[in-house]
Amino acid sequence: MIGNEKLLSKAAITSGSFAQRIGLETEDANRFIDYIVDASFLKNNARVERMRGSTKKLVRLGVGEEVLRPGNYGSSGDGFSDVSTSAVTLTSKAMKAVVPIADDALMDNIEGESFADHLMRVVANQIGNQLEYAYLMGQDTGALPKNHIWEMVEGWYPRAISEGHVIDAKTVFTDRDISAEKLSRTLKTLSSKYRGKRENLRFIMSDDLYQDYVDVLGSRTTPLGDDAITGDSLMSFGKVPISPCALVPTNLPVPVSGGGNTTLSSASVAGDTTIEVASATNVQQGDTLSIGEGATREIRKVASVVATDVTLDSALVFPHQSGDKVVECTLDGTFVMLCDTSNLVLGIQQDVTIETERRATEGVTYFVVTIRCDCALENPDAVVVLSNLKVK
């Protein structure tokens, strides 16, 4: 039987003699997991849980605030603080990466034993980027067909929006730009019991929003303004590091004040290009509509309106029920999320498998990596989202 070391060598890949699936040894699997994490925003901003099986339970312990009591002699010791427990279970989902390697690349780039390591880093880098987005923004579509990995997991941002603390910048403040006032409000909204170690907290935001904040500080004629522009390290606010993330979207839907706001008056199915709404007041041609909520929410432009029938610019991908929300929106929203890095949990099972498929007519060998992953927000109460911000 061909060992993993030989399997990953260049000669083995080009020979086409090992089409069977081979599991990586634990050491190699852990190394591959490190490559995935190190290549993405996830490094130093989330907690990695290596899973030995398909599930892993994360148990969180808590005790009452008043643990110490007067130690009087002869006291019965009544009034002990109870220990509370809560658990989150990671359940891994299989995901597959397929990388075509052309014969020319194999013949012209002789790397010997380093080929395997180089290839694993390239594959891990792309896997890390995709997992980063899925962990941040993923929404499980349930029993519906899944075309993307972010439809397989429930990401940190959707969980935080539904179960954590949310500040709507559009309604709370006079503008939607990033500012120190807004970050301060976000920090104060997080319960003080979660602010003990501020170096472990993170303000997570998009790269563009981070640059807006750099510009805000850079406009000051102070050493802080100079450091914001020329500093080598990332900024912080209130001793909390700010972590820019390239994959935090800046085109999230934001409801339009006074715009169309209605519901579906009848169900629709995937493939429909016309929806029937309860009221078409303020719904006009060219408007952008958010249809539905959660994992199956879709964004479509209005092609035409006739009475309560709204024709869309493209077909729906998901089915929608009567009563689902239909709201006019703009696509310029983004957010800041504040939480402890240990609260953002990513689980990767230590069961990484590889296989190859040789296609001589194409002059390509397909290198296939199968991994199993999941993510969790361990404590939604310890997360604050500043939503509906806007990049300048």
mmCIF file of C-alpha atoms in Angstrom:
data_model
loop_
_atom_site.group_PDB
_atom_site.id
_atom_site.type_symbol
_atom_site.label_atom_id
_atom_site.label_comp_id
_atom_site.label_asym_id
_atom_site.label_seq_id
_atom_site.Cartn_x
_atom_site.Cartn_y
_atom_site.Cartn_z
ATOM 1 C CA MET A 1 0.000 0.000 0.000
ATOM 2 C CA ILE A 2 1.286 3.455 -0.884
ATOM 3 C CA GLY A 3 1.992 5.606 2.165
ATOM 4 C CA ASN A 4 0.832 9.182 2.635
ATOM 5 C CA GLU A 5 4.330 10.605 2.158
ATOM 6 C CA LYS A 6 4.708 8.913 -1.229
ATOM 7 C CA LEU A 7 1.116 9.671 -2.098
ATOM 8 C CA LEU A 8 1.724 13.376 -1.723
ATOM 9 C CA SER A 9 4.938 13.350 -3.729
ATOM 10 C CA LYS A 10 5.106 14.662 -7.282
ATOM 11 C CA ALA A 11 5.936 11.281 -8.736
ATOM 12 C CA ALA A 12 2.884 9.689 -7.146
ATOM 13 C CA ILE A 13 0.590 12.418 -8.430
ATOM 14 C CA THR A 14 1.797 12.117 -12.000
ATOM 15 C CA SER A 15 1.755 8.320 -12.097
ATOM 16 C CA GLY A 16 -2.025 8.022 -11.724
ATOM 17 C CA SER A 17 -1.549 4.812 -9.733
ATOM 18 C CA PHE A 18 -3.362 5.788 -6.550
ATOM 19 C CA ALA A 19 -6.912 6.839 -7.402
ATOM 20 C CA GLN A 20 -8.146 5.406 -4.103
ATOM 21 C CA ARG A 21 -9.005 7.764 -1.268
ATOM 22 C CA ILE A 22 -6.297 8.027 1.390
ATOM 23 C CA GLY A 23 -6.670 9.587 4.827
ATOM 24 C CA LEU A 24 -3.928 11.868 6.102
ATOM 25 C CA GLU A 25 -2.170 10.909 9.296
ATOM 26 C CA THR A 26 -3.165 12.995 12.314
ATOM 27 C CA GLU A 27 0.082 14.987 12.196
ATOM 28 C CA ASP A 28 -0.369 15.842 8.513
ATOM 29 C CA ALA A 29 -4.059 16.615 9.026
ATOM 30 C CA ASN A 30 -3.219 19.009 11.847
ATOM 31 C CA ARG A 31 -0.580 20.645 9.686
ATOM 32 C CA PHE A 32 -3.133 21.110 6.906
ATOM 33 C CA ILE A 33 -5.618 22.620 9.383
ATOM 34 C CA ASP A 34 -2.896 25.045 10.504
ATOM 35 C CA TYR A 35 -2.331 26.042 6.876
ATOM 36 C CA ILE A 36 -6.053 26.772 6.467
ATOM 37 C CA VAL A 37 -6.222 28.931 9.590
ATOM 38 C CA ASP A 38 -2.893 30.714 9.084
ATOM 39 C CA ALA A 39 -3.822 31.746 5.544
ATOM 40 C CA SER A 40 -6.971 33.605 6.570
ATOM 41 C CA PHE A 41 -8.484 36.184 8.902
ATOM 42 C CA LEU A 42 -9.306 33.320 11.262
ATOM 43 C CA LYS A 43 -5.780 33.309 12.722
ATOM 44 C CA ASN A 44 -5.738 35.182 16.071
ATOM 45 C CA ASN A 45 -9.413 36.140 15.620
ATOM 46 C CA ALA A 46 -11.212 32.865 16.294
ATOM 47 C CA ARG A 47 -10.871 29.668 18.286
ATOM 48 C CA VAL A 48 -10.001 26.446 16.489
ATOM 49 C CA GLU A 49 -11.487 23.199 17.765
ATOM 50 C CA ARG A 50 -9.957 20.076 16.241
ATOM 51 C CA MET A 51 -12.637 17.393 16.101
ATOM 52 C CA ARG A 52 -11.791 13.702 16.415
ATOM 53 C CA GLY A 53 -15.260 12.667 15.307
ATOM 54 C CA SER A 54 -18.220 14.116 13.463
ATOM 55 C CA THR A 55 -19.530 15.883 16.591
ATOM 56 C CA LYS A 56 -17.961 17.717 19.497
ATOM 57 C CA LYS A 57 -19.790 19.180 22.476
ATOM 58 C CA LEU A 58 -18.492 22.453 23.900
ATOM 59 C CA VAL A 59 -19.593 22.829 27.519
ATOM 60 C CA ARG A 60 -19.478 26.253 29.152
ATOM 61 C CA LEU A 61 -19.545 26.492 32.961
ATOM 62 C CA GLY A 62 -20.853 29.441 34.944
ATOM 63 C CA VAL A 63 -21.136 30.245 38.648
ATOM 64 C CA GLY A 64 -23.055 32.889 40.537
ATOM 65 C CA GLU A 65 -21.493 36.314 41.003
ATOM 66 C CA GLU A 66 -21.371 35.985 44.800
ATOM 67 C CA VAL A 67 -19.134 32.976 45.445
ATOM 68 C CA LEU A 68 -17.307 34.143 48.589
ATOM 69 C CA ARG A 69 -19.328 34.485 51.772
ATOM 70 C CA PRO A 70 -18.468 35.315 55.386
ATOM 71 C CA GLY A 71 -16.633 32.372 56.955
ATOM 72 C CA ASN A 72 -18.356 32.425 60.330
ATOM 73 C CA TYR A 73 -17.676 29.552 62.693
ATOM 74 C CA GLY A 74 -20.684 27.393 63.307
ATOM 75 C CA SER A 75 -22.330 28.476 60.063
ATOM 76 C CA SER A 76 -24.263 25.810 58.172
ATOM 77 C CA GLY A 77 -22.850 27.052 54.883
ATOM 78 C CA ASP A 78 -26.244 27.698 53.312
ATOM 79 C CA GLY A 79 -26.489 29.758 50.173
ATOM 80 C CA PHE A 80 -23.901 28.114 47.963
ATOM 81 C CA SER A 81 -23.614 29.444 44.409
ATOM 82 C CA ASP A 82 -24.950 26.996 41.880
ATOM 83 C CA VAL A 83 -22.905 25.955 38.887
ATOM 84 C CA SER A 84 -24.731 26.385 35.591
ATOM 85 C CA THR A 85 -23.809 24.660 32.346
ATOM 86 C CA SER A 86 -24.659 25.252 28.721
ATOM 87 C CA ALA A 87 -23.500 23.337 25.694
ATOM 88 C CA VAL A 88 -23.008 23.955 22.006
ATOM 89 C CA THR A 89 -22.481 21.027 19.670
ATOM 90 C CA LEU A 90 -20.338 21.188 16.565
ATOM 91 C CA THR A 91 -21.568 18.834 13.825
ATOM 92 C CA SER A 92 -19.165 18.593 10.920
ATOM 93 C CA LYS A 93 -20.303 18.802 7.305
ATOM 94 C CA ALA A 94 -18.335 17.333 4.420
ATOM 95 C CA MET A 95 -16.810 19.843 1.997
ATOM 96 C CA LYS A 96 -14.682 19.080 -1.034
ATOM 97 C CA ALA A 97 -11.952 21.071 -2.791
ATOM 98 C CA VAL A 98 -11.078 20.088 -6.365
ATOM 99 C CA VAL A 99 -7.829 21.480 -7.783
ATOM 100 C CA PRO A 100 -6.792 20.738 -11.400
ATOM 101 C CA ILE A 101 -3.031 20.428 -11.920
ATOM 102 C CA ALA A 102 -1.903 20.722 -15.538
ATOM 103 C CA ASP A 103 0.801 18.425 -16.878
ATOM 104 C CA ASP A 104 2.889 21.448 -17.892
ATOM 105 C CA ALA A 105 2.901 22.700 -14.325
ATOM 106 C CA LEU A 106 4.073 19.335 -13.098
ATOM 107 C CA MET A 107 6.800 18.974 -15.703
ATOM 108 C CA ASP A 108 8.113 22.547 -15.626
ATOM 109 C CA ASN A 109 8.130 23.098 -11.880
ATOM 110 C CA ILE A 110 10.306 20.427 -10.318
ATOM 111 C CA GLU A 111 10.030 20.795 -6.541
ATOM 112 C CA GLY A 112 10.816 17.282 -5.397
ATOM 113 C CA GLU A 113 9.716 16.565 -1.859
ATOM 114 C CA SER A 114 8.539 20.150 -1.347
ATOM 115 C CA PHE A 115 5.803 19.765 -3.938
ATOM 116 C CA ALA A 116 3.333 18.272 -1.460
ATOM 117 C CA ASP A 117 3.859 21.064 1.046
ATOM 118 C CA HIS A 118 3.591 23.735 -1.650
ATOM 119 C CA LEU A 119 0.403 22.230 -3.061
ATOM 120 C CA MET A 120 -1.184 21.845 0.373
ATOM 121 C CA ARG A 121 -0.492 25.500 1.153
ATOM 122 C CA VAL A 122 -2.064 26.650 -2.125
ATOM 123 C CA VAL A 123 -5.169 24.539 -1.561
ATOM 124 C CA ALA A 124 -5.366 25.527 2.117
ATOM 125 C CA ASN A 125 -5.181 29.216 1.227
ATOM 126 C CA GLN A 126 -8.257 28.999 -0.993
ATOM 127 C CA ILE A 127 -10.102 26.757 1.457
ATOM 128 C CA GLY A 128 -9.339 29.274 4.216
ATOM 129 C CA ASN A 129 -10.855 32.128 2.197
ATOM 130 C CA GLN A 130 -14.055 30.208 1.526
ATOM 131 C CA LEU A 131 -14.391 28.966 5.087
ATOM 132 C CA GLU A 132 -13.793 32.494 6.368
ATOM 133 C CA TYR A 133 -16.837 33.773 4.485
ATOM 134 C CA ALA A 134 -18.951 30.741 5.413
ATOM 135 C CA TYR A 135 -18.098 31.044 9.100
ATOM 136 C CA LEU A 136 -18.861 34.768 9.085
ATOM 137 C CA MET A 137 -21.949 34.950 6.877
ATOM 138 C CA GLY A 138 -23.215 31.406 6.327
ATOM 139 C CA GLN A 139 -26.897 30.565 6.736
ATOM 140 C CA ASP A 140 -28.060 26.972 6.674
ATOM 141 C CA THR A 141 -30.796 26.476 4.064
ATOM 142 C CA GLY A 142 -32.051 23.336 5.805
ATOM 143 C CA ALA A 143 -33.514 20.691 3.514
ATOM 144 C CA LEU A 144 -33.214 22.871 0.404
ATOM 145 C CA PRO A 145 -30.495 22.037 -2.145
ATOM 146 C CA LYS A 146 -27.110 23.482 -1.230
ATOM 147 C CA ASN A 147 -24.998 25.016 -3.987
ATOM 148 C CA HIS A 148 -22.423 26.762 -1.764
ATOM 149 C CA ILE A 149 -20.684 25.860 1.484
ATOM 150 C CA TRP A 150 -22.099 28.974 3.183
ATOM 151 C CA GLU A 151 -25.539 27.355 2.810
ATOM 152 C CA MET A 152 -24.365 24.435 4.995
ATOM 153 C CA VAL A 153 -23.453 26.237 8.242
ATOM 154 C CA GLU A 154 -24.975 28.895 10.482
ATOM 155 C CA GLY A 155 -22.380 31.652 10.578
ATOM 156 C CA TRP A 156 -21.382 33.965 13.404
ATOM 157 C CA TYR A 157 -22.999 37.139 12.044
ATOM 158 C CA PRO A 158 -26.485 35.638 11.413
ATOM 159 C CA ARG A 159 -26.404 34.049 14.876
ATOM 160 C CA ALA A 160 -25.308 37.337 16.461
ATOM 161 C CA ILE A 161 -28.056 39.265 14.670
ATOM 162 C CA SER A 162 -30.757 36.861 15.820
ATOM 163 C CA GLU A 163 -29.538 36.072 19.354
ATOM 164 C CA GLY A 164 -27.001 38.732 20.351
ATOM 165 C CA HIS A 165 -27.193 42.475 21.020
ATOM 166 C CA VAL A 166 -27.814 44.682 17.974
ATOM 167 C CA ILE A 167 -27.420 48.451 17.568
ATOM 168 C CA ASP A 168 -29.010 49.791 14.377
ATOM 169 C CA ALA A 169 -26.782 52.673 13.250
ATOM 170 C CA LYS A 170 -29.503 53.847 10.865
ATOM 171 C CA THR A 171 -32.024 54.525 13.624
ATOM 172 C CA VAL A 172 -29.801 55.257 16.647
ATOM 173 C CA PHE A 173 -27.398 57.769 15.078
ATOM 174 C CA THR A 174 -27.713 60.731 12.721
ATOM 175 C CA ASP A 175 -25.490 59.105 10.092
ATOM 176 C CA ARG A 176 -24.206 55.653 9.146
ATOM 177 C CA ASP A 177 -20.483 56.464 8.990
ATOM 178 C CA ILE A 178 -17.975 54.796 11.306
ATOM 179 C CA SER A 179 -16.964 56.970 14.268
ATOM 180 C CA ALA A 180 -15.513 56.804 17.764
ATOM 181 C CA GLU A 181 -18.963 57.584 19.171
ATOM 182 C CA LYS A 182 -20.421 54.481 17.544
ATOM 183 C CA LEU A 183 -17.580 52.233 18.663
ATOM 184 C CA SER A 184 -17.936 53.565 22.205
ATOM 185 C CA ARG A 185 -21.657 52.810 22.180
ATOM 186 C CA THR A 186 -20.916 49.294 20.952
ATOM 187 C CA LEU A 187 -18.319 48.694 23.669
ATOM 188 C CA LYS A 188 -20.646 49.979 26.407
ATOM 189 C CA THR A 189 -23.444 47.713 25.159
ATOM 190 C CA LEU A 190 -21.287 44.661 25.838
ATOM 191 C CA SER A 191 -21.858 43.620 29.442
ATOM 192 C CA SER A 192 -18.955 44.610 31.706
ATOM 193 C CA LYS A 193 -18.529 40.972 32.768
ATOM 194 C CA TYR A 194 -17.305 40.204 29.244
ATOM 195 C CA ARG A 195 -14.890 43.152 29.090
ATOM 196 C CA GLY A 196 -12.335 41.895 31.608
ATOM 197 C CA LYS A 197 -9.603 41.032 29.107
ATOM 198 C CA ARG A 198 -9.930 43.640 26.382
ATOM 199 C CA GLU A 199 -6.885 42.332 24.535
ATOM 200 C CA ASN A 200 -8.935 39.204 23.743
ATOM 201 C CA LEU A 201 -11.855 41.207 22.360
ATOM 202 C CA ARG A 202 -12.093 42.232 18.708
ATOM 203 C CA PHE A 203 -13.910 44.875 16.701
ATOM 204 C CA ILE A 204 -14.413 42.992 13.426
ATOM 205 C CA MET A 205 -15.171 45.124 10.358
ATOM 206 C CA SER A 206 -14.629 45.261 6.610
ATOM 207 C CA ASP A 207 -11.362 46.489 5.130
ATOM 208 C CA ASP A 208 -13.095 49.521 3.610
ATOM 209 C CA LEU A 209 -14.759 50.480 6.890
ATOM 210 C CA TYR A 210 -11.403 50.134 8.642
ATOM 211 C CA GLN A 211 -9.914 52.510 6.074
ATOM 212 C CA ASP A 212 -12.746 54.987 6.751
ATOM 213 C CA TYR A 213 -11.810 54.930 10.426
ATOM 214 C CA VAL A 214 -8.138 55.429 9.509
ATOM 215 C CA ASP A 215 -9.232 58.495 7.516
ATOM 216 C CA VAL A 216 -11.255 59.801 10.474
ATOM 217 C CA LEU A 217 -8.256 59.567 12.801
ATOM 218 C CA GLY A 218 -5.824 60.701 10.108
ATOM 219 C CA SER A 219 -7.669 64.002 9.757
ATOM 220 C CA ARG A 220 -6.661 64.923 13.310
ATOM 221 C CA THR A 221 -3.543 67.052 13.715
ATOM 222 C CA THR A 222 -2.313 64.906 16.581
ATOM 223 C CA PRO A 223 0.202 62.074 17.042
ATOM 224 C CA LEU A 224 -2.777 59.690 17.006
ATOM 225 C CA GLY A 225 -3.724 60.968 13.565
ATOM 226 C CA ASP A 226 -0.187 60.422 12.283
ATOM 227 C CA ASP A 227 -0.043 56.918 13.740
ATOM 228 C CA ALA A 228 -3.343 56.005 12.098
ATOM 229 C CA ILE A 229 -1.815 56.684 8.677
ATOM 230 C CA THR A 230 1.793 55.610 9.152
ATOM 231 C CA GLY A 231 1.547 53.076 11.974
ATOM 232 C CA ASP A 232 2.827 49.573 11.292
ATOM 233 C CA SER A 233 0.353 47.849 13.599
ATOM 234 C CA LEU A 234 -3.417 47.631 13.465
ATOM 235 C CA MET A 235 -5.448 50.181 15.388
ATOM 236 C CA SER A 236 -7.448 49.654 18.551
ATOM 237 C CA PHE A 237 -10.271 51.467 20.297
ATOM 238 C CA GLY A 238 -10.622 51.482 24.071
ATOM 239 C CA LYS A 239 -7.753 48.957 24.230
ATOM 240 C CA VAL A 240 -9.763 46.601 22.000
ATOM 241 C CA PRO A 241 -7.932 45.630 18.770
ATOM 242 C CA ILE A 242 -9.700 46.396 15.499
ATOM 243 C CA SER A 243 -9.502 43.499 13.021
ATOM 244 C CA PRO A 244 -10.229 44.318 9.366
ATOM 245 C CA CYS A 245 -11.621 41.406 7.375
ATOM 246 C CA ALA A 246 -11.655 41.523 3.584
ATOM 247 C CA LEU A 247 -14.666 39.215 3.333
ATOM 248 C CA VAL A 248 -17.029 41.201 5.567
ATOM 249 C CA PRO A 249 -19.555 42.435 2.969
ATOM 250 C CA THR A 250 -20.269 46.104 2.318
ATOM 251 C CA ASN A 251 -23.374 45.519 0.184
ATOM 252 C CA LEU A 252 -25.860 44.166 2.729
ATOM 253 C CA PRO A 253 -29.509 45.253 2.285
ATOM 254 C CA VAL A 254 -30.627 48.248 4.345
ATOM 255 C CA PRO A 255 -34.363 49.124 4.472
ATOM 256 C CA VAL A 256 -35.305 52.425 2.805
ATOM 257 C CA SER A 257 -37.154 54.827 5.114
ATOM 258 C CA GLY A 258 -40.608 55.429 3.625
ATOM 259 C CA GLY A 259 -39.963 52.884 0.866
ATOM 260 C CA GLY A 260 -42.019 49.886 -0.106
ATOM 261 C CA ASN A 261 -42.785 47.640 2.843
ATOM 262 C CA THR A 262 -45.232 44.818 2.275
ATOM 263 C CA THR A 263 -45.644 41.033 2.323
ATOM 264 C CA LEU A 264 -46.320 38.272 -0.166
ATOM 265 C CA SER A 265 -50.037 37.642 -0.541
ATOM 266 C CA SER A 266 -49.439 34.219 -2.083
ATOM 267 C CA ALA A 267 -46.661 31.674 -2.061
ATOM 268 C CA SER A 268 -44.026 31.600 -4.776
ATOM 269 C CA VAL A 269 -41.778 28.825 -6.003
ATOM 270 C CA ALA A 270 -38.221 28.702 -7.287
ATOM 271 C CA GLY A 271 -38.162 29.921 -10.881
ATOM 272 C CA ASP A 272 -40.970 32.475 -10.503
ATOM 273 C CA THR A 273 -40.302 35.890 -12.042
ATOM 274 C CA THR A 274 -43.492 37.508 -10.715
ATOM 275 C CA ILE A 275 -44.609 37.833 -7.107
ATOM 276 C CA GLU A 276 -47.981 38.912 -5.734
ATOM 277 C CA VAL A 277 -47.815 41.351 -2.814
ATOM 278 C CA ALA A 278 -50.414 42.541 -0.326
ATOM 279 C CA SER A 279 -49.819 46.179 -1.316
ATOM 280 C CA ALA A 280 -47.674 47.728 -4.058
ATOM 281 C CA THR A 281 -47.678 51.191 -2.446
ATOM 282 C CA ASN A 282 -44.259 52.837 -2.937
ATOM 283 C CA VAL A 283 -43.040 49.889 -5.034
ATOM 284 C CA GLN A 284 -41.785 51.204 -8.359
ATOM 285 C CA GLN A 285 -39.860 50.040 -11.378
ATOM 286 C CA GLY A 286 -36.128 50.011 -10.654
ATOM 287 C CA ASP A 287 -36.539 49.559 -6.889
ATOM 288 C CA THR A 288 -34.401 46.964 -5.125
ATOM 289 C CA LEU A 289 -36.439 44.541 -3.026
ATOM 290 C CA SER A 290 -35.472 42.182 -0.231
ATOM 291 C CA ILE A 291 -37.772 39.143 -0.466
ATOM 292 C CA GLY A 292 -38.044 36.778 2.495
ATOM 293 C CA GLU A 293 -35.767 36.544 5.520
ATOM 294 C CA GLY A 294 -32.906 34.469 6.811
ATOM 295 C CA ALA A 295 -31.120 31.906 4.663
ATOM 296 C CA THR A 296 -33.594 32.160 1.782
ATOM 297 C CA ARG A 297 -33.721 35.943 1.526
ATOM 298 C CA GLU A 298 -33.247 37.105 -2.055
ATOM 299 C CA ILE A 299 -32.467 40.487 -3.561
ATOM 300 C CA ARG A 300 -34.169 41.414 -6.837
ATOM 301 C CA LYS A 301 -34.830 44.557 -8.847
ATOM 302 C CA VAL A 302 -38.363 45.494 -9.922
ATOM 303 C CA ALA A 303 -38.861 45.217 -13.676
ATOM 304 C CA SER A 304 -42.506 46.351 -13.652
ATOM 305 C CA VAL A 305 -45.541 46.729 -11.393
ATOM 306 C CA VAL A 306 -49.149 46.042 -12.378
ATOM 307 C CA ALA A 307 -51.642 46.408 -9.520
ATOM 308 C CA THR A 308 -50.225 44.025 -6.859
ATOM 309 C CA ASP A 309 -48.218 41.908 -9.299
ATOM 310 C CA VAL A 310 -44.498 42.717 -9.227
ATOM 311 C CA THR A 311 -42.311 41.405 -12.043
ATOM 312 C CA LEU A 312 -38.690 40.842 -11.094
ATOM 313 C CA ASP A 313 -35.533 41.254 -13.169
ATOM 314 C CA SER A 314 -34.572 37.604 -12.614
ATOM 315 C CA ALA A 315 -36.128 34.380 -11.357
ATOM 316 C CA LEU A 316 -36.309 33.428 -7.707
ATOM 317 C CA VAL A 317 -33.925 30.740 -6.479
ATOM 318 C CA PHE A 318 -35.855 29.720 -3.357
ATOM 319 C CA PRO A 319 -39.546 29.118 -2.571
ATOM 320 C CA HIS A 320 -41.276 31.722 -0.390
ATOM 321 C CA GLN A 321 -44.401 31.543 1.727
ATOM 322 C CA SER A 322 -47.416 33.833 1.856
ATOM 323 C CA GLY A 323 -46.715 36.479 4.490
ATOM 324 C CA ASP A 324 -42.965 36.662 3.842
ATOM 325 C CA LYS A 325 -41.630 40.213 4.009
ATOM 326 C CA VAL A 326 -40.968 42.272 0.882
ATOM 327 C CA VAL A 327 -38.994 45.420 1.701
ATOM 328 C CA GLU A 328 -37.389 48.090 -0.469
ATOM 329 C CA CYS A 329 -33.702 48.417 0.343
ATOM 330 C CA THR A 330 -30.354 49.824 -0.675
ATOM 331 C CA LEU A 331 -27.334 47.557 -1.047
ATOM 332 C CA ASP A 332 -24.769 49.559 0.903
ATOM 333 C CA GLY A 333 -24.870 48.090 4.402
ATOM 334 C CA THR A 334 -22.048 46.692 6.509
ATOM 335 C CA PHE A 335 -21.418 46.059 10.205
ATOM 336 C CA VAL A 336 -19.019 45.956 13.131
ATOM 337 C CA MET A 337 -19.097 42.912 15.392
ATOM 338 C CA LEU A 338 -17.607 43.024 18.898
ATOM 339 C CA CYS A 339 -16.828 39.820 20.784
ATOM 340 C CA ASP A 340 -14.113 37.725 22.387
ATOM 341 C CA THR A 341 -12.021 35.674 19.984
ATOM 342 C CA SER A 342 -12.781 32.513 21.983
ATOM 343 C CA ASN A 343 -16.494 33.033 21.312
ATOM 344 C CA LEU A 344 -16.031 32.515 17.567
ATOM 345 C CA VAL A 345 -15.565 28.762 17.273
ATOM 346 C CA LEU A 346 -14.546 26.932 14.128
ATOM 347 C CA GLY A 347 -14.473 23.159 14.139
ATOM 348 C CA ILE A 348 -12.412 21.145 11.673
ATOM 349 C CA GLN A 349 -12.457 17.384 11.894
ATOM 350 C CA GLN A 350 -9.091 15.627 11.985
ATOM 351 C CA ASP A 351 -10.209 13.428 9.121
ATOM 352 C CA VAL A 352 -8.711 14.967 5.992
ATOM 353 C CA THR A 353 -8.735 12.735 2.924
ATOM 354 C CA ILE A 354 -7.144 13.151 -0.494
ATOM 355 C CA GLU A 355 -7.505 11.444 -3.834
ATOM 356 C CA THR A 356 -6.592 12.134 -7.444
ATOM 357 C CA GLU A 357 -8.273 11.629 -10.761
ATOM 358 C CA ARG A 358 -6.149 11.513 -13.898
ATOM 359 C CA ARG A 359 -7.737 12.764 -17.152
ATOM 360 C CA ALA A 360 -5.218 12.089 -19.886
ATOM 361 C CA THR A 361 -7.308 13.636 -22.651
ATOM 362 C CA GLU A 362 -7.324 16.957 -20.774
ATOM 363 C CA GLY A 363 -3.694 16.733 -19.686
ATOM 364 C CA VAL A 364 -4.816 17.357 -16.124
ATOM 365 C CA THR A 365 -4.682 15.568 -12.780
ATOM 366 C CA TYR A 366 -7.450 16.572 -10.378
ATOM 367 C CA PHE A 367 -6.292 16.768 -6.780
ATOM 368 C CA VAL A 368 -9.265 16.377 -4.399
ATOM 369 C CA VAL A 369 -9.253 17.267 -0.708
ATOM 370 C CA THR A 370 -12.225 16.392 1.482
ATOM 371 C CA ILE A 371 -12.596 18.014 4.901
ATOM 372 C CA ARG A 372 -15.414 18.191 7.446
ATOM 373 C CA CYS A 373 -16.153 21.509 9.168
ATOM 374 C CA ASP A 374 -18.658 23.418 11.294
ATOM 375 C CA CYS A 375 -18.764 26.634 13.314
ATOM 376 C CA ALA A 376 -20.531 27.974 16.374
ATOM 377 C CA LEU A 377 -21.103 31.159 18.339
ATOM 378 C CA GLU A 378 -20.580 29.829 21.831
ATOM 379 C CA ASN A 379 -22.231 32.653 23.808
ATOM 380 C CA PRO A 380 -24.540 35.003 21.839
ATOM 381 C CA ASP A 381 -25.009 37.191 24.926
ATOM 382 C CA ALA A 382 -21.329 38.152 24.678
ATOM 383 C CA VAL A 383 -21.637 39.621 21.166
ATOM 384 C CA VAL A 384 -22.667 43.106 20.006
ATOM 385 C CA VAL A 385 -23.352 43.966 16.372
ATOM 386 C CA LEU A 386 -23.381 47.556 15.122
ATOM 387 C CA SER A 387 -25.488 47.103 11.994
ATOM 388 C CA ASN A 388 -26.467 49.149 8.943
ATOM 389 C CA LEU A 389 -23.234 51.095 8.763
ATOM 390 C CA LYS A 390 -22.096 52.478 5.413
ATOM 391 C CA VAL A 391 -18.704 52.798 3.739
ATOM 392 C CA LYS A 392 -18.032 56.332 2.503
#
